[in-house]
């Protein structure tokens, strides 16, 4: 959970002077809570990993991102593998002394820091782990079958400076590309957060919260809390959908989503109430906006908080950046469409 020391040797070619000097030896803050307590950061990190790898996804696209479609100009929705720990690492390493958080803290310059290649190799490793190691019962299939996804392609220069087209479908199995990954212990794999049933029950009997229609569309500049009707009464397999999220793509933006959170300590993520996150790496570009949406699976969370039989939940959205930049058009709960 720290930058490997080999990257810090001032004489090494893999060092980079444009990094956040406060974070060179610090425990990484994958949740971007700002906590300075190393033990809290460790448990937050394990919860972030567990949530984005195990608990928060209903299908492979929730993890990898939704497919782009011709004719749909919006960003269809980043997956949990991009939104959480991946973005946090960029921001953790990027240098606040630089105008655009170079190198790692901005899309255009991240590749100038050799750490970038290890970071992204690790993001690729998360895909392999998600597919091969995680419990099979969480999602209906781990295969990507959408042709718009499989046939998407990118142009790269090869080692002979020749332009080559690379298809997504050829990059999904590392063994076909000639390499595999060492299997090591995964401390987050069984890190299901502690149950919070008593607190959740107190919440729903003692408090009143505004309804969705009075809160949205929401210009997110401070912590907001509101009540959302569930799709179905009784034990349910459901997703929280945040729609029409319009973001300033030039900024680092992040918000966390909690459900029936009683203790409200924003520095703590290691609890059942943590449902997931949206976060983005800034792009250096003329000011522009993008509209997207995300889905957060609530099924395990309902169980951990014993709230599956309730009619509604109380959602808290906590911004982790300062200032404006995010509006959220709407929020709703849907039944998991993957279930027969
Ligand atoms: Cu990246």
mmCIF file of C-alpha atoms and ligand atoms in Angstrom:
data_model
loop_
_atom_site.group_PDB
_atom_site.id
_atom_site.type_symbol
_atom_site.label_atom_id
_atom_site.label_comp_id
_atom_site.label_asym_id
_atom_site.label_seq_id
_atom_site.Cartn_x
_atom_site.Cartn_y
_atom_site.Cartn_z
ATOM 1 C CA UNK A 1 0.000 0.000 0.000
ATOM 2 C CA UNK A 2 2.970 2.307 -0.559
ATOM 3 C CA UNK A 3 4.998 3.251 -3.626
ATOM 4 C CA UNK A 4 7.583 0.447 -4.057
ATOM 5 C CA UNK A 5 10.941 1.871 -2.845
ATOM 6 C CA UNK A 6 12.661 0.961 -6.112
ATOM 7 C CA UNK A 7 10.751 3.850 -7.734
ATOM 8 C CA UNK A 8 12.195 6.341 -5.222
ATOM 9 C CA UNK A 9 15.912 5.833 -5.811
ATOM 10 C CA UNK A 10 17.068 9.291 -7.020
ATOM 11 C CA UNK A 11 19.601 7.671 -9.354
ATOM 12 C CA UNK A 12 17.130 5.241 -10.910
ATOM 13 C CA UNK A 13 15.670 5.879 -14.337
ATOM 14 C CA UNK A 14 12.260 4.920 -12.948
ATOM 15 C CA UNK A 15 12.287 7.815 -10.498
ATOM 16 C CA UNK A 16 10.295 10.931 -11.380
ATOM 17 C CA UNK A 17 10.727 14.323 -9.703
ATOM 18 C CA UNK A 18 7.114 15.289 -10.415
ATOM 19 C CA UNK A 19 5.401 13.387 -7.627
ATOM 20 C CA UNK A 20 3.608 14.432 -4.469
ATOM 21 C CA UNK A 21 6.506 14.674 -1.986
ATOM 22 C CA UNK A 22 4.202 14.048 0.985
ATOM 23 C CA UNK A 23 3.117 10.691 -0.403
ATOM 24 C CA UNK A 24 6.425 9.100 -1.416
ATOM 25 C CA UNK A 25 6.428 6.805 1.632
ATOM 26 C CA UNK A 26 2.842 7.234 2.829
ATOM 27 C CA UNK A 27 0.098 4.604 2.930
ATOM 28 C CA UNK A 28 -1.970 5.120 -0.198
ATOM 29 C CA UNK A 29 -5.400 6.703 0.302
ATOM 30 C CA UNK A 30 -7.526 4.704 -2.162
ATOM 31 C CA UNK A 31 -10.710 6.246 -0.781
ATOM 32 C CA UNK A 32 -9.387 9.829 -0.953
ATOM 33 C CA UNK A 33 -10.920 10.432 2.480
ATOM 34 C CA UNK A 34 -7.933 12.501 3.591
ATOM 35 C CA UNK A 35 -7.518 10.425 6.762
ATOM 36 C CA UNK A 36 -3.998 10.698 8.222
ATOM 37 C CA UNK A 37 -4.345 7.557 10.362
ATOM 38 C CA UNK A 38 -2.391 4.752 8.635
ATOM 39 C CA UNK A 39 -4.507 1.997 10.205
ATOM 40 C CA UNK A 40 -7.728 3.688 9.100
ATOM 41 C CA UNK A 41 -6.272 4.067 5.618
ATOM 42 C CA UNK A 42 -5.438 0.354 5.485
ATOM 43 C CA UNK A 43 -8.955 -0.730 6.418
ATOM 44 C CA UNK A 44 -10.433 1.872 4.053
ATOM 45 C CA UNK A 45 -8.252 0.513 1.255
ATOM 46 C CA UNK A 46 -9.316 -3.075 1.887
ATOM 47 C CA UNK A 47 -12.958 -1.987 1.816
ATOM 48 C CA UNK A 48 -12.487 -0.022 -1.404
ATOM 49 C CA UNK A 49 -10.912 -3.058 -3.053
ATOM 50 C CA UNK A 50 -13.558 -5.451 -1.756
ATOM 51 C CA UNK A 51 -16.349 -3.152 -2.906
ATOM 52 C CA UNK A 52 -15.027 -2.543 -6.408
ATOM 53 C CA UNK A 53 -13.917 -6.156 -6.957
ATOM 54 C CA UNK A 54 -16.511 -8.277 -5.149
ATOM 55 C CA UNK A 55 -19.562 -6.521 -3.787
ATOM 56 C CA UNK A 56 -20.519 -3.652 -6.043
ATOM 57 C CA UNK A 57 -21.043 -5.226 -9.486
ATOM 58 C CA UNK A 58 -24.019 -6.983 -11.054
ATOM 59 C CA UNK A 59 -22.268 -7.867 -14.312
ATOM 60 C CA UNK A 60 -18.972 -7.654 -16.157
ATOM 61 C CA UNK A 61 -19.771 -4.171 -17.491
ATOM 62 C CA UNK A 62 -20.230 -2.775 -13.992
ATOM 63 C CA UNK A 63 -16.637 -3.813 -13.447
ATOM 64 C CA UNK A 64 -15.062 -3.000 -16.823
ATOM 65 C CA UNK A 65 -17.291 -0.108 -17.912
ATOM 66 C CA UNK A 66 -20.313 0.031 -20.197
ATOM 67 C CA UNK A 67 -19.814 -0.409 -23.964
ATOM 68 C CA UNK A 68 -19.603 2.680 -26.171
ATOM 69 C CA UNK A 69 -22.281 2.806 -28.891
ATOM 70 C CA UNK A 70 -22.176 4.631 -32.179
ATOM 71 C CA UNK A 71 -24.643 7.495 -32.078
ATOM 72 C CA UNK A 72 -24.620 7.859 -28.292
ATOM 73 C CA UNK A 73 -22.360 10.787 -27.492
ATOM 74 C CA UNK A 74 -22.354 10.370 -23.726
ATOM 75 C CA UNK A 75 -19.770 8.446 -21.792
ATOM 76 C CA UNK A 76 -21.799 5.282 -21.158
ATOM 77 C CA UNK A 77 -20.401 4.742 -17.689
ATOM 78 C CA UNK A 78 -17.011 3.928 -16.216
ATOM 79 C CA UNK A 79 -16.609 0.595 -14.437
ATOM 80 C CA UNK A 80 -15.585 0.090 -10.840
ATOM 81 C CA UNK A 81 -12.115 -0.922 -12.041
ATOM 82 C CA UNK A 82 -11.617 2.625 -13.311
ATOM 83 C CA UNK A 83 -13.584 4.774 -10.870
ATOM 84 C CA UNK A 84 -12.067 3.828 -7.542
ATOM 85 C CA UNK A 85 -8.546 2.675 -6.707
ATOM 86 C CA UNK A 86 -7.284 3.358 -10.233
ATOM 87 C CA UNK A 87 -8.176 7.045 -10.158
ATOM 88 C CA UNK A 88 -7.105 7.420 -6.523
ATOM 89 C CA UNK A 89 -3.598 6.186 -7.350
ATOM 90 C CA UNK A 90 -3.192 8.757 -10.132
ATOM 91 C CA UNK A 91 -4.202 11.563 -7.774
ATOM 92 C CA UNK A 92 -2.104 10.196 -4.890
ATOM 93 C CA UNK A 93 1.101 10.245 -6.954
ATOM 94 C CA UNK A 94 0.491 13.410 -9.039
ATOM 95 C CA UNK A 95 2.448 16.477 -7.930
ATOM 96 C CA UNK A 96 0.335 19.299 -6.433
ATOM 97 C CA UNK A 97 3.207 21.743 -7.155
ATOM 98 C CA UNK A 98 2.550 21.306 -10.878
ATOM 99 C CA UNK A 99 -0.244 23.266 -12.609
ATOM 100 C CA UNK A 100 -2.196 20.174 -13.703
ATOM 101 C CA UNK A 101 -0.986 17.634 -11.131
ATOM 102 C CA UNK A 102 1.661 16.303 -13.531
ATOM 103 C CA UNK A 103 2.805 13.718 -14.063
ATOM 104 C CA UNK A 104 0.460 11.005 -12.746
ATOM 105 C CA UNK A 105 -2.377 13.328 -11.798
ATOM 106 C CA UNK A 106 -3.420 14.179 -15.341
ATOM 107 C CA UNK A 107 -4.404 12.001 -18.262
ATOM 108 C CA UNK A 108 -2.078 13.684 -20.781
ATOM 109 C CA UNK A 109 1.084 13.404 -18.677
ATOM 110 C CA UNK A 110 0.587 10.237 -16.606
ATOM 111 C CA UNK A 111 2.712 8.129 -18.989
ATOM 112 C CA UNK A 112 5.764 10.304 -18.283
ATOM 113 C CA UNK A 113 6.101 8.705 -14.852
ATOM 114 C CA UNK A 114 7.418 5.128 -15.103
ATOM 115 C CA UNK A 115 5.168 4.278 -12.163
ATOM 116 C CA UNK A 116 2.261 4.637 -14.593
ATOM 117 C CA UNK A 117 3.151 1.375 -16.393
ATOM 118 C CA UNK A 118 3.227 -0.658 -13.196
ATOM 119 C CA UNK A 119 0.031 0.986 -12.034
ATOM 120 C CA UNK A 120 -1.761 0.115 -15.253
ATOM 121 C CA UNK A 121 -0.310 -3.378 -15.381
ATOM 122 C CA UNK A 122 -1.899 -3.766 -11.966
ATOM 123 C CA UNK A 123 -5.229 -2.445 -13.239
ATOM 124 C CA UNK A 124 -5.006 -5.119 -15.964
ATOM 125 C CA UNK A 125 -4.201 -7.656 -13.257
ATOM 126 C CA UNK A 126 -7.443 -6.713 -11.493
ATOM 127 C CA UNK A 127 -9.339 -7.837 -14.594
ATOM 128 C CA UNK A 128 -7.577 -11.209 -14.550
ATOM 129 C CA UNK A 129 -8.308 -11.601 -10.848
ATOM 130 C CA UNK A 130 -11.922 -10.562 -11.247
ATOM 131 C CA UNK A 131 -12.365 -13.140 -13.977
ATOM 132 C CA UNK A 132 -10.386 -16.025 -12.513
ATOM 133 C CA UNK A 133 -10.315 -15.741 -8.735
ATOM 134 C CA UNK A 134 -13.480 -14.093 -7.495
ATOM 135 C CA UNK A 135 -16.532 -16.112 -6.443
ATOM 136 C CA UNK A 136 -18.490 -17.318 -9.473
ATOM 137 C CA UNK A 137 -21.905 -16.780 -7.899
ATOM 138 C CA UNK A 138 -21.748 -12.986 -7.851
ATOM 139 C CA UNK A 139 -22.502 -12.367 -11.530
ATOM 140 C CA UNK A 140 -24.213 -14.413 -14.272
ATOM 141 C CA UNK A 141 -21.176 -14.494 -16.545
ATOM 142 C CA UNK A 142 -17.730 -13.029 -16.499
ATOM 143 C CA UNK A 143 -17.362 -13.076 -20.264
ATOM 144 C CA UNK A 144 -17.726 -9.939 -22.343
ATOM 145 C CA UNK A 145 -20.117 -10.805 -25.174
ATOM 146 C CA UNK A 146 -21.274 -7.395 -26.430
ATOM 147 C CA UNK A 147 -19.946 -7.013 -30.011
ATOM 148 C CA UNK A 148 -19.613 -3.243 -29.647
ATOM 149 C CA UNK A 149 -17.234 -3.974 -26.832
ATOM 150 C CA UNK A 150 -15.294 -6.832 -28.407
ATOM 151 C CA UNK A 151 -14.862 -5.048 -31.753
ATOM 152 C CA UNK A 152 -13.771 -1.710 -30.321
ATOM 153 C CA UNK A 153 -10.223 -0.939 -31.439
ATOM 154 C CA UNK A 154 -7.360 1.432 -30.840
ATOM 155 C CA UNK A 155 -4.392 2.465 -32.974
ATOM 156 C CA UNK A 156 -0.873 2.177 -31.606
ATOM 157 C CA UNK A 157 2.622 2.396 -33.028
ATOM 158 C CA UNK A 158 4.479 -0.893 -32.739
ATOM 159 C CA UNK A 159 8.200 -1.364 -32.086
ATOM 160 C CA UNK A 160 8.905 -0.676 -35.783
ATOM 161 C CA UNK A 161 6.951 2.590 -35.740
ATOM 162 C CA UNK A 162 4.208 0.984 -37.811
ATOM 163 C CA UNK A 163 0.621 1.863 -36.974
ATOM 164 C CA UNK A 164 -1.309 -1.213 -35.856
ATOM 165 C CA UNK A 165 -4.934 -1.654 -34.884
ATOM 166 C CA UNK A 166 -5.530 -3.490 -31.616
ATOM 167 C CA UNK A 167 -8.953 -4.949 -30.816
ATOM 168 C CA UNK A 168 -10.367 -5.217 -27.312
ATOM 169 C CA UNK A 169 -11.337 -8.842 -28.002
ATOM 170 C CA UNK A 170 -7.648 -9.754 -28.374
ATOM 171 C CA UNK A 171 -6.639 -8.199 -25.051
ATOM 172 C CA UNK A 172 -8.955 -9.967 -22.635
ATOM 173 C CA UNK A 173 -6.857 -13.047 -21.911
ATOM 174 C CA UNK A 174 -3.271 -12.399 -20.845
ATOM 175 C CA UNK A 175 -2.232 -15.968 -21.709
ATOM 176 C CA UNK A 176 -3.132 -15.352 -25.354
ATOM 177 C CA UNK A 177 -0.831 -12.334 -25.234
ATOM 178 C CA UNK A 178 1.992 -14.497 -23.924
ATOM 179 C CA UNK A 179 2.060 -13.767 -20.223
ATOM 180 C CA UNK A 180 0.378 -14.703 -16.971
ATOM 181 C CA UNK A 181 0.327 -13.260 -13.503
ATOM 182 C CA UNK A 182 1.737 -14.654 -10.311
ATOM 183 C CA UNK A 183 -1.003 -15.591 -7.862
ATOM 184 C CA UNK A 184 -0.364 -14.006 -4.488
ATOM 185 C CA UNK A 185 -2.453 -13.576 -1.333
ATOM 186 C CA UNK A 186 -5.219 -11.010 -1.719
ATOM 187 C CA UNK A 187 -5.861 -9.378 1.672
ATOM 188 C CA UNK A 188 -9.028 -7.667 0.433
ATOM 189 C CA UNK A 189 -10.659 -10.791 -1.030
ATOM 190 C CA UNK A 190 -12.576 -11.708 2.134
ATOM 191 C CA UNK A 191 -12.798 -8.210 3.541
ATOM 192 C CA UNK A 192 -16.561 -7.965 3.652
ATOM 193 C CA UNK A 193 -17.239 -4.945 5.871
ATOM 194 C CA UNK A 194 -18.700 -5.485 9.354
ATOM 195 C CA UNK A 195 -22.479 -5.593 9.648
ATOM 196 C CA UNK A 196 -24.327 -2.495 10.812
ATOM 197 C CA UNK A 197 -27.819 -3.803 11.403
ATOM 198 C CA UNK A 198 -28.577 -2.106 14.722
ATOM 199 C CA UNK A 199 -27.498 1.298 13.528
ATOM 200 C CA UNK A 200 -29.433 0.949 10.306
ATOM 201 C CA UNK A 201 -32.580 0.126 12.220
ATOM 202 C CA UNK A 202 -32.222 3.171 14.462
ATOM 203 C CA UNK A 203 -31.843 5.322 11.406
ATOM 204 C CA UNK A 204 -35.058 4.336 9.753
ATOM 205 C CA UNK A 205 -37.248 4.702 12.830
ATOM 206 C CA UNK A 206 -36.049 8.046 14.160
ATOM 207 C CA UNK A 207 -35.318 10.322 11.243
ATOM 208 C CA UNK A 208 -36.927 12.180 8.394
ATOM 209 C CA UNK A 209 -35.177 12.789 5.084
ATOM 210 C CA UNK A 210 -36.036 14.712 1.921
ATOM 211 C CA UNK A 211 -37.359 12.716 -1.031
ATOM 212 C CA UNK A 212 -35.490 12.311 -4.309
ATOM 213 C CA UNK A 213 -37.723 14.697 -6.300
ATOM 214 C CA UNK A 214 -36.927 17.588 -3.957
ATOM 215 C CA UNK A 215 -33.150 17.069 -4.213
ATOM 216 C CA UNK A 216 -32.524 16.322 -7.926
ATOM 217 C CA UNK A 217 -31.141 17.546 -10.224
ATOM 218 C CA UNK A 218 -28.338 18.005 -7.729
ATOM 219 C CA UNK A 219 -25.385 20.375 -8.009
ATOM 220 C CA UNK A 220 -23.018 18.494 -5.721
ATOM 221 C CA UNK A 221 -20.986 20.891 -3.575
ATOM 222 C CA UNK A 222 -21.618 19.511 -0.095
ATOM 223 C CA UNK A 223 -22.798 16.352 1.659
ATOM 224 C CA UNK A 224 -26.422 15.554 0.775
ATOM 225 C CA UNK A 225 -28.799 12.995 2.252
ATOM 226 C CA UNK A 226 -32.188 11.874 0.959
ATOM 227 C CA UNK A 227 -34.586 8.957 0.860
ATOM 228 C CA UNK A 228 -34.894 6.652 -2.182
ATOM 229 C CA UNK A 229 -37.746 4.188 -2.740
ATOM 230 C CA UNK A 230 -36.652 0.635 -3.399
ATOM 231 C CA UNK A 231 -37.767 -1.040 -6.593
ATOM 232 C CA UNK A 232 -39.396 -3.883 -4.759
ATOM 233 C CA UNK A 233 -40.403 -4.588 -1.209
ATOM 234 C CA UNK A 234 -38.865 -7.596 0.444
ATOM 235 C CA UNK A 235 -35.500 -9.260 0.006
ATOM 236 C CA UNK A 236 -34.202 -7.942 -3.262
ATOM 237 C CA UNK A 237 -31.290 -7.998 -5.687
ATOM 238 C CA UNK A 238 -31.067 -4.323 -6.588
ATOM 239 C CA UNK A 239 -28.830 -1.656 -8.055
ATOM 240 C CA UNK A 240 -28.565 2.024 -7.245
ATOM 241 C CA UNK A 241 -28.371 3.960 -10.524
ATOM 242 C CA UNK A 242 -27.002 7.508 -10.616
ATOM 243 C CA UNK A 243 -28.056 9.033 -13.926
ATOM 244 C CA UNK A 244 -27.030 12.029 -16.010
ATOM 245 C CA UNK A 245 -23.883 12.686 -14.014
ATOM 246 C CA UNK A 246 -22.440 15.733 -15.778
ATOM 247 C CA UNK A 247 -18.801 16.317 -14.967
ATOM 248 C CA UNK A 248 -16.120 18.861 -15.763
ATOM 249 C CA UNK A 249 -13.553 16.507 -17.316
ATOM 250 C CA UNK A 250 -10.657 18.901 -16.628
ATOM 251 C CA UNK A 251 -10.973 18.468 -12.846
ATOM 252 C CA UNK A 252 -10.318 15.758 -10.330
ATOM 253 C CA UNK A 253 -13.796 14.881 -9.098
ATOM 254 C CA UNK A 254 -14.918 12.222 -6.671
ATOM 255 C CA UNK A 255 -17.909 11.413 -4.556
ATOM 256 C CA UNK A 256 -18.752 8.473 -2.315
ATOM 257 C CA UNK A 257 -22.178 6.909 -1.815
ATOM 258 C CA UNK A 258 -23.369 5.550 1.537
ATOM 259 C CA UNK A 259 -26.645 3.846 2.455
ATOM 260 C CA UNK A 260 -28.354 4.263 5.858
ATOM 261 C CA UNK A 261 -25.105 5.524 7.310
ATOM 262 C CA UNK A 262 -25.587 6.361 10.961
ATOM 263 C CA UNK A 263 -22.217 7.410 12.304
ATOM 264 C CA UNK A 264 -21.392 9.762 9.446
ATOM 265 C CA UNK A 265 -17.640 9.841 9.901
ATOM 266 C CA UNK A 266 -16.459 10.687 6.376
ATOM 267 C CA UNK A 267 -12.929 9.441 7.132
ATOM 268 C CA UNK A 268 -14.162 5.856 7.588
ATOM 269 C CA UNK A 269 -15.059 3.632 4.657
ATOM 270 C CA UNK A 270 -14.699 0.268 6.401
ATOM 271 C CA UNK A 271 -18.376 -0.282 7.025
ATOM 272 C CA UNK A 272 -21.321 -1.931 5.356
ATOM 273 C CA UNK A 273 -22.910 1.429 4.543
ATOM 274 C CA UNK A 274 -20.230 2.229 1.929
ATOM 275 C CA UNK A 275 -21.825 1.481 -1.448
ATOM 276 C CA UNK A 276 -19.195 2.765 -3.888
ATOM 277 C CA UNK A 277 -17.740 5.752 -5.636
ATOM 278 C CA UNK A 278 -17.409 7.897 -8.729
ATOM 279 C CA UNK A 279 -13.968 9.368 -9.402
ATOM 280 C CA UNK A 280 -12.146 10.578 -12.506
ATOM 281 C CA UNK A 281 -8.600 11.471 -13.560
ATOM 282 C CA UNK A 282 -8.568 15.033 -14.962
ATOM 283 C CA UNK A 283 -7.887 15.594 -18.641
ATOM 284 C CA UNK A 284 -5.970 18.672 -19.722
ATOM 285 C CA UNK A 285 -8.298 20.091 -22.326
ATOM 286 C CA UNK A 286 -10.301 23.196 -23.098
ATOM 287 C CA UNK A 287 -13.127 23.190 -20.597
ATOM 288 C CA UNK A 288 -15.510 20.476 -21.551
ATOM 289 C CA UNK A 289 -18.124 18.349 -19.927
ATOM 290 C CA UNK A 290 -19.153 14.757 -20.189
ATOM 291 C CA UNK A 291 -22.346 13.031 -19.123
ATOM 292 C CA UNK A 292 -22.299 9.562 -17.693
ATOM 293 C CA UNK A 293 -23.975 7.243 -15.218
ATOM 294 C CA UNK A 294 -22.933 4.584 -12.734
ATOM 295 C CA UNK A 295 -24.533 1.539 -11.119
ATOM 296 C CA UNK A 296 -23.807 0.318 -7.605
ATOM 297 C CA UNK A 297 -25.060 -3.097 -6.551
ATOM 298 C CA UNK A 298 -26.840 -3.037 -3.194
ATOM 299 C CA UNK A 299 -27.654 -6.715 -2.696
ATOM 300 C CA UNK A 300 -24.866 -7.589 -0.225
ATOM 301 C CA UNK A 301 -25.239 -4.217 1.448
ATOM 302 C CA UNK A 302 -28.937 -4.920 2.152
ATOM 303 C CA UNK A 303 -27.933 -8.179 3.769
ATOM 304 C CA UNK A 304 -25.105 -6.678 5.819
ATOM 305 C CA UNK A 305 -27.427 -3.967 7.151
ATOM 306 C CA UNK A 306 -30.554 -6.135 7.391
ATOM 307 C CA UNK A 307 -32.579 -3.627 5.380
ATOM 308 C CA UNK A 308 -33.698 -5.868 2.509
ATOM 309 C CA UNK A 309 -37.308 -5.776 3.668
ATOM 310 C CA UNK A 310 -37.538 -1.989 3.943
ATOM 311 C CA UNK A 311 -39.505 0.149 1.472
ATOM 312 C CA UNK A 312 -36.783 2.750 1.106
ATOM 313 C CA UNK A 313 -33.190 3.572 1.922
ATOM 314 C CA UNK A 314 -31.420 6.754 2.975
ATOM 315 C CA UNK A 315 -28.599 7.659 0.594
ATOM 316 C CA UNK A 316 -25.732 9.978 1.541
ATOM 317 C CA UNK A 317 -23.469 11.429 -1.155
ATOM 318 C CA UNK A 318 -20.132 12.781 0.094
ATOM 319 C CA UNK A 319 -18.011 14.875 -2.313
ATOM 320 C CA UNK A 320 -14.259 14.281 -1.925
ATOM 321 C CA UNK A 321 -13.146 17.212 -4.054
ATOM 322 C CA UNK A 322 -13.698 20.896 -3.372
ATOM 323 C CA UNK A 323 -15.799 23.251 -5.427
ATOM 324 C CA UNK A 324 -18.304 22.669 -8.205
ATOM 325 C CA UNK A 325 -17.910 20.350 -11.184
ATOM 326 C CA UNK A 326 -20.516 17.612 -10.738
ATOM 327 C CA UNK A 327 -24.248 17.652 -11.227
ATOM 328 C CA UNK A 328 -26.304 14.494 -10.859
ATOM 329 C CA UNK A 329 -29.533 14.398 -12.833
ATOM 330 C CA UNK A 330 -31.318 11.657 -10.967
ATOM 331 C CA UNK A 331 -31.063 8.580 -8.828
ATOM 332 C CA UNK A 332 -33.167 5.439 -8.685
ATOM 333 C CA UNK A 333 -33.133 1.850 -7.565
ATOM 334 C CA UNK A 334 -33.751 -0.892 -10.119
ATOM 335 C CA UNK A 335 -34.020 -4.630 -9.841
ATOM 336 C CA UNK A 336 -30.941 -6.454 -11.085
ATOM 337 C CA UNK A 337 -31.806 -6.992 -14.769
ATOM 338 C CA UNK A 338 -29.498 -9.998 -14.950
ATOM 339 C CA UNK A 339 -31.786 -12.084 -12.774
ATOM 340 C CA UNK A 340 -34.332 -14.247 -14.554
HETATM 341 CU CU1 LIG B 1 -4.878 5.370 -15.421
#
